[in-house]
Short mmCIF file of C-alpha atoms and ligand atoms in Angstrom, two decimals:
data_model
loop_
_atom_site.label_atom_id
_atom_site.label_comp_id
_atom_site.label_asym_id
_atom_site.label_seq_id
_atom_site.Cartn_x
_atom_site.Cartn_y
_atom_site.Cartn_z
CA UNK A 1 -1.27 -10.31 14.88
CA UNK A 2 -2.87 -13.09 12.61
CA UNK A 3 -4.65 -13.17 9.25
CA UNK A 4 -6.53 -16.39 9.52
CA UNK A 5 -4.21 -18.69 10.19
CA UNK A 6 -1.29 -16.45 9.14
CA UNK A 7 0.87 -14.87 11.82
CA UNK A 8 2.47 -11.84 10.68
CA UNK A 9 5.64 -10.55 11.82
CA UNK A 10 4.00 -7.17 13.21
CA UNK A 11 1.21 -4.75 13.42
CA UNK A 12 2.47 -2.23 10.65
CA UNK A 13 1.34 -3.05 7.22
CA UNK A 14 2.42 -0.38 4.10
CA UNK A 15 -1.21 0.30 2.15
CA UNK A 16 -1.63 -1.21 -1.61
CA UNK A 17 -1.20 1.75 -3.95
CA UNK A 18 -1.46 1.07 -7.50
CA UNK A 19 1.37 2.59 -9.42
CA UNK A 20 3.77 2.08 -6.16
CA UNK A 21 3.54 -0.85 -4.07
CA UNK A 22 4.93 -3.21 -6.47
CA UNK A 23 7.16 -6.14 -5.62
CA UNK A 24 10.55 -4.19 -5.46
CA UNK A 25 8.48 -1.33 -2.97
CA UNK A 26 7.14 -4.06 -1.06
CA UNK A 27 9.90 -6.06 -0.67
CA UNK A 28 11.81 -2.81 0.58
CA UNK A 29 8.79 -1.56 3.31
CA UNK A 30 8.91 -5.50 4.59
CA UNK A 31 12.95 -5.66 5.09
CA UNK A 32 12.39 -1.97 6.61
CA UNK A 33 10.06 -2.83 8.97
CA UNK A 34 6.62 -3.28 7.78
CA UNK A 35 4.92 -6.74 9.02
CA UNK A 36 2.89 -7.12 5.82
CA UNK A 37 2.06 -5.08 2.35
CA UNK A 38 -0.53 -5.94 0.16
CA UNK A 39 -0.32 -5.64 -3.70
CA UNK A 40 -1.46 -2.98 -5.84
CA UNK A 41 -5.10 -4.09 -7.47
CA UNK A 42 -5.14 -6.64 -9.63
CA UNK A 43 -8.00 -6.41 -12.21
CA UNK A 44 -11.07 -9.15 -11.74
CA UNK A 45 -11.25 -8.83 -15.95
CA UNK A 46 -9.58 -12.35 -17.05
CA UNK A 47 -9.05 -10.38 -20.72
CA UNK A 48 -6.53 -8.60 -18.78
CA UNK A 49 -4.84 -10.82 -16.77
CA UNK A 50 -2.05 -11.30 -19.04
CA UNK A 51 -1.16 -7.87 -19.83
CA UNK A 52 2.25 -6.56 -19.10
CA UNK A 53 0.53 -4.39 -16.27
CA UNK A 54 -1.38 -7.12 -15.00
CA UNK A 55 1.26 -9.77 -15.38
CA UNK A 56 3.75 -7.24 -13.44
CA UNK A 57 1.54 -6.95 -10.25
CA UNK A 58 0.94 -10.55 -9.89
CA UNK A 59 4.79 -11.23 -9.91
CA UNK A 60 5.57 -12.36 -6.07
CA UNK A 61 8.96 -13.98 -7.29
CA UNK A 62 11.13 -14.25 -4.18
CA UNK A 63 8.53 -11.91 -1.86
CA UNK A 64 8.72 -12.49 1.63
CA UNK A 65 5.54 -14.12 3.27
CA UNK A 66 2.48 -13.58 3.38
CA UNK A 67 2.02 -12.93 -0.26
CA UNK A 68 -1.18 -10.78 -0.47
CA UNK A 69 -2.85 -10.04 -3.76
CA UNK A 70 -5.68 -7.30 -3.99
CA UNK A 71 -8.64 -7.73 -6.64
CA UNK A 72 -10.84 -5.36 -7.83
CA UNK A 73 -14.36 -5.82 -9.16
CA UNK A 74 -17.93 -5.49 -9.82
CA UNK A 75 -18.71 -8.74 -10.29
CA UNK A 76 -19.45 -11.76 -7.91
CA UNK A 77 -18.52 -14.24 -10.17
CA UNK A 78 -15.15 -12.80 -11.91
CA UNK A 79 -13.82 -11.47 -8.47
CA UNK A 80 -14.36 -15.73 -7.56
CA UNK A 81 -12.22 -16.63 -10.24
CA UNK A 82 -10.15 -13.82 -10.03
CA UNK A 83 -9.37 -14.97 -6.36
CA UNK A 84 -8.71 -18.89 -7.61
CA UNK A 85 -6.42 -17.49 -10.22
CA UNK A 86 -4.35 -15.33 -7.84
CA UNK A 87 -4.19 -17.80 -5.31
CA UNK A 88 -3.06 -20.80 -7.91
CA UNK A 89 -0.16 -18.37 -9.02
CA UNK A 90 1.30 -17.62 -5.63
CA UNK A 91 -0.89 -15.41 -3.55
CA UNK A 92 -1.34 -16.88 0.55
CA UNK A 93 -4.14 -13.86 1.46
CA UNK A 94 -6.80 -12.27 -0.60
CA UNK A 95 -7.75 -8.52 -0.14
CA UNK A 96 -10.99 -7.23 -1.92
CA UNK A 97 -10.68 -3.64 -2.84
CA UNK A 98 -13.84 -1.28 -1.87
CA UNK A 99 -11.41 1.51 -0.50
CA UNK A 100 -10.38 3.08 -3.45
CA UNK A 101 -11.90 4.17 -6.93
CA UNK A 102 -11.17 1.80 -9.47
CA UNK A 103 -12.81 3.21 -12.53
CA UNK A 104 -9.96 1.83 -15.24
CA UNK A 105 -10.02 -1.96 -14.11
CA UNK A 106 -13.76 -2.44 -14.58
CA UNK A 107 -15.14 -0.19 -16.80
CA UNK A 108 -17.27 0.78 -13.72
CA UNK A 109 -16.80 2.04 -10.48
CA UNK A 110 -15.71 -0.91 -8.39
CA UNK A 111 -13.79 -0.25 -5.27
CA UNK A 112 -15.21 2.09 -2.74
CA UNK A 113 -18.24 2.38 -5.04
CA UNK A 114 -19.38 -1.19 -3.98
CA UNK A 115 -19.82 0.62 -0.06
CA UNK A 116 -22.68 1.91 -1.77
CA UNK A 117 -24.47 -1.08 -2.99
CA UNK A 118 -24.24 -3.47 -0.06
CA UNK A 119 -25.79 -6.28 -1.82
CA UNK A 120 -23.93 -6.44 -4.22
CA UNK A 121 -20.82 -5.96 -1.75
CA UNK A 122 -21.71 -9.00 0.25
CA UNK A 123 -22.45 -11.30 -3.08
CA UNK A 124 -18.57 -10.35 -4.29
CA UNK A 125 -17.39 -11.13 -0.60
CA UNK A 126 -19.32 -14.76 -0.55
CA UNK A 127 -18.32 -15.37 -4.04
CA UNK A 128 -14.56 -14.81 -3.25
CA UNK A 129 -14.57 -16.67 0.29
CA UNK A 130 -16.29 -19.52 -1.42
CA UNK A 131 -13.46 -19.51 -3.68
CA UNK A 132 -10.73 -18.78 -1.58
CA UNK A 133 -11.89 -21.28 1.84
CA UNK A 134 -11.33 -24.98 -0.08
CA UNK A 135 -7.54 -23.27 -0.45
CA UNK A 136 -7.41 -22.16 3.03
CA UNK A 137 -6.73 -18.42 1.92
CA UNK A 138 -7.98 -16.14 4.09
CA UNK A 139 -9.87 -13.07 2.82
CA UNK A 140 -9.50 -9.73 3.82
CA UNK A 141 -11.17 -6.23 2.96
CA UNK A 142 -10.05 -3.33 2.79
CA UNK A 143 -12.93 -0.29 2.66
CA UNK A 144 -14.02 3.25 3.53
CA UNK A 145 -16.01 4.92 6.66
CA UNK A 146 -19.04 5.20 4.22
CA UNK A 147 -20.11 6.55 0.76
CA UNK A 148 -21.03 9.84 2.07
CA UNK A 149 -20.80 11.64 5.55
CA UNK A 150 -24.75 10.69 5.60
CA UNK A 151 -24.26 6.91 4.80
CA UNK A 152 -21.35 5.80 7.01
CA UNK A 153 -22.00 2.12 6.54
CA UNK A 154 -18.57 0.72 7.63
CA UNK A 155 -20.29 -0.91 10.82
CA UNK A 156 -22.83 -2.89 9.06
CA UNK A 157 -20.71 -3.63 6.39
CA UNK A 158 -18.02 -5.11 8.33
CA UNK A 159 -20.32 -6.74 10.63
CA UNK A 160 -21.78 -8.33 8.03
CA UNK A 161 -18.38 -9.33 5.85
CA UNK A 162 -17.49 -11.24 9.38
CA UNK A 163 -20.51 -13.44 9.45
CA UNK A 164 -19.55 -14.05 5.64
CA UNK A 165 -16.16 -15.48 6.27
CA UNK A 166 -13.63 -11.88 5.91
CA UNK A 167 -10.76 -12.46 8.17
CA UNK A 168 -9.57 -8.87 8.38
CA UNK A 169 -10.91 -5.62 7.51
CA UNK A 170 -9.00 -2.56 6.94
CA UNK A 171 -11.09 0.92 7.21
CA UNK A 172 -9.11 4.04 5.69
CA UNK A 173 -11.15 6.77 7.89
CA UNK A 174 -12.39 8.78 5.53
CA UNK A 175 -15.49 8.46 2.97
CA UNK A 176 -15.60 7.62 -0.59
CA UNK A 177 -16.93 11.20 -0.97
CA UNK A 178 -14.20 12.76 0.37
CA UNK A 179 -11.17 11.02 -2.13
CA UNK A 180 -8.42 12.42 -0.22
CA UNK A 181 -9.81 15.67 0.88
CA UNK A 182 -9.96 16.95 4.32
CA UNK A 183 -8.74 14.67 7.49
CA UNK A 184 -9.14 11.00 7.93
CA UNK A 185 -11.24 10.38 11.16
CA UNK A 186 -10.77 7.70 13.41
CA UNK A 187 -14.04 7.19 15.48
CA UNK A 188 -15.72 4.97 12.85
CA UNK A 189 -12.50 2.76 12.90
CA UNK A 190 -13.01 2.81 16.36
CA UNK A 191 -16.57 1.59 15.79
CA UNK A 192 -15.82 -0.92 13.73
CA UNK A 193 -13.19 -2.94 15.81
CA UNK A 194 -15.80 -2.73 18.63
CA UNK A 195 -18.61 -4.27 16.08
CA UNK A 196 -16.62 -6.98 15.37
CA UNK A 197 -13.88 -9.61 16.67
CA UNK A 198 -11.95 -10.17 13.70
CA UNK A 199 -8.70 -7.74 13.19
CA UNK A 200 -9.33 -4.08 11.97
CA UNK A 201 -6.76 -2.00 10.93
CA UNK A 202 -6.82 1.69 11.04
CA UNK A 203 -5.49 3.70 8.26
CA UNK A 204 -5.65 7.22 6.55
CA UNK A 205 -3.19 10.20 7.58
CA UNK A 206 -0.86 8.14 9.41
CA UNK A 207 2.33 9.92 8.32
CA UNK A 208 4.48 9.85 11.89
CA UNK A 209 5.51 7.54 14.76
CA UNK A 210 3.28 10.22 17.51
CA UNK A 211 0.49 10.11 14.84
CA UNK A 212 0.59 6.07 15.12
CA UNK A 213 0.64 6.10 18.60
CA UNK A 214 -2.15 8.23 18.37
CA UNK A 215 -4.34 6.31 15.87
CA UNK A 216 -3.43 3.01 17.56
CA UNK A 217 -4.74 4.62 21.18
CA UNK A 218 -7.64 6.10 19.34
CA UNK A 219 -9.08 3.11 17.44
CA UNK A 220 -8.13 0.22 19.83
CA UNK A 221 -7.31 -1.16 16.14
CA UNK A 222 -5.10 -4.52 15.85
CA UNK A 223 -2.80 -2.90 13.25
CA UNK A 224 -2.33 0.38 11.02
CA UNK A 225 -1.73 0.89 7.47
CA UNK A 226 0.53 3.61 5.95
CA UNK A 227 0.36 4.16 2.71
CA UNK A 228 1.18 7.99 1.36
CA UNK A 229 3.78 8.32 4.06
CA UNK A 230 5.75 5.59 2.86
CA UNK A 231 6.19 6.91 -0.66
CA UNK A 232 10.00 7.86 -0.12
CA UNK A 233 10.75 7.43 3.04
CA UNK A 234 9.69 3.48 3.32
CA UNK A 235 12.13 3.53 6.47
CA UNK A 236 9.36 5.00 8.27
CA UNK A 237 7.95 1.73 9.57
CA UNK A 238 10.74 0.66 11.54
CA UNK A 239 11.03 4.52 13.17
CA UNK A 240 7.45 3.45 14.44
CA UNK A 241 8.46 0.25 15.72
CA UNK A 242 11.12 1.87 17.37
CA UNK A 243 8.84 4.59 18.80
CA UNK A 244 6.27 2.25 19.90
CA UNK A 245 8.45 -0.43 22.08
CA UNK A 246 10.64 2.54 23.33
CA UNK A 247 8.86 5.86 23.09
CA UNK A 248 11.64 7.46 21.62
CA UNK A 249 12.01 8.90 18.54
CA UNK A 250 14.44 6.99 16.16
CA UNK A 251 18.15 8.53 14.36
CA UNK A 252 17.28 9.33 11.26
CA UNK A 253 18.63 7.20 8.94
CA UNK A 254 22.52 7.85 7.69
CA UNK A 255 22.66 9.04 3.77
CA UNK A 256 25.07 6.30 2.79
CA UNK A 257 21.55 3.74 4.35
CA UNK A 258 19.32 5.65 2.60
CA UNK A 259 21.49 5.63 -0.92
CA UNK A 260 22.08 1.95 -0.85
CA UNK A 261 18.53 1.26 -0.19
CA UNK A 262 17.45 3.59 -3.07
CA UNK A 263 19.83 2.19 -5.31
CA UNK A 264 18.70 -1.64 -4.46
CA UNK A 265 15.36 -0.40 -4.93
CA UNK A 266 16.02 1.17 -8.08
CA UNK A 267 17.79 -2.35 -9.63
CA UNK A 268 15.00 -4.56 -8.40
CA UNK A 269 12.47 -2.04 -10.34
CA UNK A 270 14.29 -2.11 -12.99
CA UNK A 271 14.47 -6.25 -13.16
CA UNK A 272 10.71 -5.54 -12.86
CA UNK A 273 9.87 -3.27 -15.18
CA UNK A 274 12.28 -3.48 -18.00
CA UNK A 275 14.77 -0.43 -18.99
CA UNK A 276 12.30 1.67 -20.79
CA UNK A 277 8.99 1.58 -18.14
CA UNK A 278 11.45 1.16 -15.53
CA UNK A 279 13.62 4.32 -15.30
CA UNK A 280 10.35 6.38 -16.22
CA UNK A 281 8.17 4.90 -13.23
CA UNK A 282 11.72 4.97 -11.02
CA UNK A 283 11.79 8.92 -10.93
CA UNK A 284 8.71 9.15 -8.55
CA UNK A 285 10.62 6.64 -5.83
CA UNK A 286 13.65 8.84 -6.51
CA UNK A 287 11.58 12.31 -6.39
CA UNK A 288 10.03 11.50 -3.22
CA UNK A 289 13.05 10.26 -1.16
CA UNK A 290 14.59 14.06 -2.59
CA UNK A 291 11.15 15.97 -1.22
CA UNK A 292 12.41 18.38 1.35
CA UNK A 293 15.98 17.80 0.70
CA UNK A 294 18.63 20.86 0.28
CA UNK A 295 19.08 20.42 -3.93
CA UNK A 296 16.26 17.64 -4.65
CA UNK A 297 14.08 19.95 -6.61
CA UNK A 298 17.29 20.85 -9.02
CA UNK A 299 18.79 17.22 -9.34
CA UNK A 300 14.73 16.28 -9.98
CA UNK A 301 14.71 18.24 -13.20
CA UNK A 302 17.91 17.46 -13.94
CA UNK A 303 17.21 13.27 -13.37
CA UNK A 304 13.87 13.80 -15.79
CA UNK A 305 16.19 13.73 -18.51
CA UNK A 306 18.09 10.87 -17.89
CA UNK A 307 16.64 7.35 -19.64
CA UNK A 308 18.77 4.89 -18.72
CA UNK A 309 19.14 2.53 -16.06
CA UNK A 310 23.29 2.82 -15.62
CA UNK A 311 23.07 6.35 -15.76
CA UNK A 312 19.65 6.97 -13.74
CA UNK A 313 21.77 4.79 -10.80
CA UNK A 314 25.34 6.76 -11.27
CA UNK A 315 23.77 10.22 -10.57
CA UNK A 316 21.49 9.17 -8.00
CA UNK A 317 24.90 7.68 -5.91
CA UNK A 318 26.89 10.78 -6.92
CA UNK A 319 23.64 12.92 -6.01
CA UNK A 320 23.82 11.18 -2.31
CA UNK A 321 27.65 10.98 -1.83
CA UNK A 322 27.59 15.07 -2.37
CA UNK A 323 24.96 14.49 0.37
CA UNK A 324 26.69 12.41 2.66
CA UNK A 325 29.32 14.74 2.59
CA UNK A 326 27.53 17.90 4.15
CA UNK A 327 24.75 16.08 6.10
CA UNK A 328 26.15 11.58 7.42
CA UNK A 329 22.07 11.75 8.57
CA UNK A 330 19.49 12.52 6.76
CA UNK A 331 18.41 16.33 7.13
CA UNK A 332 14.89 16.44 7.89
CA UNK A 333 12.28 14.01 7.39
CA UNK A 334 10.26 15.10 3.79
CA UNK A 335 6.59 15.09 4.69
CA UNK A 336 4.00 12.75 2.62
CA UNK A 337 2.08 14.21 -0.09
CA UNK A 338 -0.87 15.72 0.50
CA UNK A 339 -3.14 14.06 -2.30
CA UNK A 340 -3.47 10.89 -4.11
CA UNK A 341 -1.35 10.78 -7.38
CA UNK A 342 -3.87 8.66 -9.12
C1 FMN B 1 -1.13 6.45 -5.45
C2 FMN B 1 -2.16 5.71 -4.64
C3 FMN B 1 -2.67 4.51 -5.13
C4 FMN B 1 -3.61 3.79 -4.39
N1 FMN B 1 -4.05 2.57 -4.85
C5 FMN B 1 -4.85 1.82 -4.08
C6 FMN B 1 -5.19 0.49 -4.48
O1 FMN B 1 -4.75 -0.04 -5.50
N2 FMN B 1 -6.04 -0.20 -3.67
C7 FMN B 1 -6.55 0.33 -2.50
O2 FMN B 1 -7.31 -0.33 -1.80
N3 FMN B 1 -6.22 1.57 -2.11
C8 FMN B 1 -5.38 2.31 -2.85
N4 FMN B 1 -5.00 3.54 -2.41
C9 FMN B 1 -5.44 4.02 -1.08
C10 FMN B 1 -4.42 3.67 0.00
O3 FMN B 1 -4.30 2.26 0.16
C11 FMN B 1 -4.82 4.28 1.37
O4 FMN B 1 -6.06 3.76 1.76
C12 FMN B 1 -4.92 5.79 1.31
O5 FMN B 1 -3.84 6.37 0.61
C13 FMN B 1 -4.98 6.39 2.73
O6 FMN B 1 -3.83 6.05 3.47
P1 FMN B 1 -2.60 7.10 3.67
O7 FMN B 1 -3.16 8.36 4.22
O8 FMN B 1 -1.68 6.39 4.62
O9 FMN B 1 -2.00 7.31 2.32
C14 FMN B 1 -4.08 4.29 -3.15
C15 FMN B 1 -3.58 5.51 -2.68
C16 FMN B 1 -2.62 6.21 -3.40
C17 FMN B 1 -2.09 7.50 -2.83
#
């Protein structure tokens, strides 16, 4: 599986999700198995580019390859810079954003509301491959099936993003209509990697090993994306990989894994994000590794009302050593969430 001229280690790639796949979450899918993860959006508005929230998603330092920044836009000419001034700071791949609703960043819909204004789609994808080709930085896109279930224009829009230089496209298989409602279908994915010869990548709903087995027999696609299913349980990529080569369900993972990967998490987010922001945005990684567990709803409550890093980390271990001690593996697997937390 390449991106342009970037081979990537494998065909499972964890989904940019603002608010989640930051550096430390990244870093943790790729050394559990994903092949690639794309950052959270970074704004196209150059006014913003050097806020602490901007400044934080743009920080690759000591990422595995291929760094891969996502913009978000409405405009031609600031996505163009915005490209040059993510690529001159670190980032190897460019993804443009029209899969998710990106009100804040712009001031406008951007995002999936560009699906509905091809035009003006194509003029941000030219401007941004005409900034990004001199660098040899591939461009990717990441979109929806349609606007509506009427206007599915994923086809045309893809086909049309190829001729204009896009090196990948990822479709999540549902419209912008739907948000997060109902089930992702796969036949327009399916249409789209036969419209084209660049990679496609399926994603939407993808929350098991079978179900990627499924999607990738479905879609003929050249990779999936997970992203909701990863919240929590980021281990889940290499219990595909495993799946895939031998058609066997993984182990699950033992506690005393799952702790120390939590708890390396939880110090590189906190590096991140300082000690304040950091063990605030740290209790959703911690709540969803708990979801489903015997006691996670209790010692969720109870970690709510803990604001500091040292202690935040101590009852987390002591909270998985009780663990450990009933349960070495991991009881069940806690299911994704059902809608988008944004
Ligand atoms: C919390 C959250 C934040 C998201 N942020 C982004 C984003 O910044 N850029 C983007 O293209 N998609 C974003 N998405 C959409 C996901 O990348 C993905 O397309 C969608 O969740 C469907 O995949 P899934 O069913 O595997 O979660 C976000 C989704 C969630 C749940």
């Amino acid at each position: 599986m390449r991106i342009g001229h970037i081979q990537l280690a494998n065909r499972l790639f964890a989904a940019p999700m603002a608010g989640v796949t930051d550096r430390p979450f990244r870093q943790l899918c790729k050394r559990l198995g994903a092949g690639y993860a794309v950052s959270e959006m970074v704004t196209s508005r150059k006014d913003l580019w050097t806020s602490l929230k901007t400044s934080r998603r743009a920080d690759h330092e000591g990422e595995a390859a291929p760094i891969a920044v996502q913009i978000a836009g409405t405009d031609a000419a600031m996505m163009g810079e915005a490209a040059a001034y993510n690529v001159d700071r670190g980032a190897q791949i460019i993804d443009i954003n029209m899969g998710c609703p990106a009100k804040k960043v712009c001031n406008k819909w951007a995002g999936s509301a560009l699906m509905k204004d091809e035009a003006l789609a194509l003029e941000i994808i030219e401007a941004v491959v005409a900034a990004c080709a001199p660098r040899n930085v591939p461009v990717t896109l990441k979109m929806r099936t349609g606007w509506c279930a009427s206007e599915k224009n994923a086809v045309r829009l893809a086909r049309a993003a190829e001729s204009a230089g896009i090196a990948m496209v990822a479709v999540h298989g549902r419209t912008r209509e739907q948000g997060y409602g109902g089930d992702a279908e796969y036949d327009t994915v399916a249409a789209v990697k036969r419209a084209v010869s660049i990679p496609v990548v399926a994603n939407g709903d993808i929350d098991s090993p079978q179900k990627a087995r499924t999607v990738f027999a479905a879609t003929g696609a050249d990779a999936i994306m997970i992203g909701r299913a990863a919240q929590g349980r980021p281990w889940i990529f290499r219990e595909i990989a495993h799946f895939l080569d031998t058609g066997e369900e993984a182990e699950p993972p033992r506690v005393a894994d799952v702790k120390a990967w939590l708890i390396e998490h939880l110090g590189d987010h906190y590096r991140l994000h300082g000690e304040f922001t950091g063990v605030r945005s740290a209790r959703k990684h911690i709540g969803w590794t708990l979801r489903g567990l015997p006691g996670g709803e209790a010692f969720r409550a109870e970690m709510n009302a803990i604001d500091s890093c040292e202690a935040q980390i101590e009852a987390v271990a002591a909270w998985f050593d009780a663990l450990a001690e009933s349960a070495p593996t991991m009881p069940t697997a806690p299911g994704a969430p059902t809608a988008a937390t944004h």
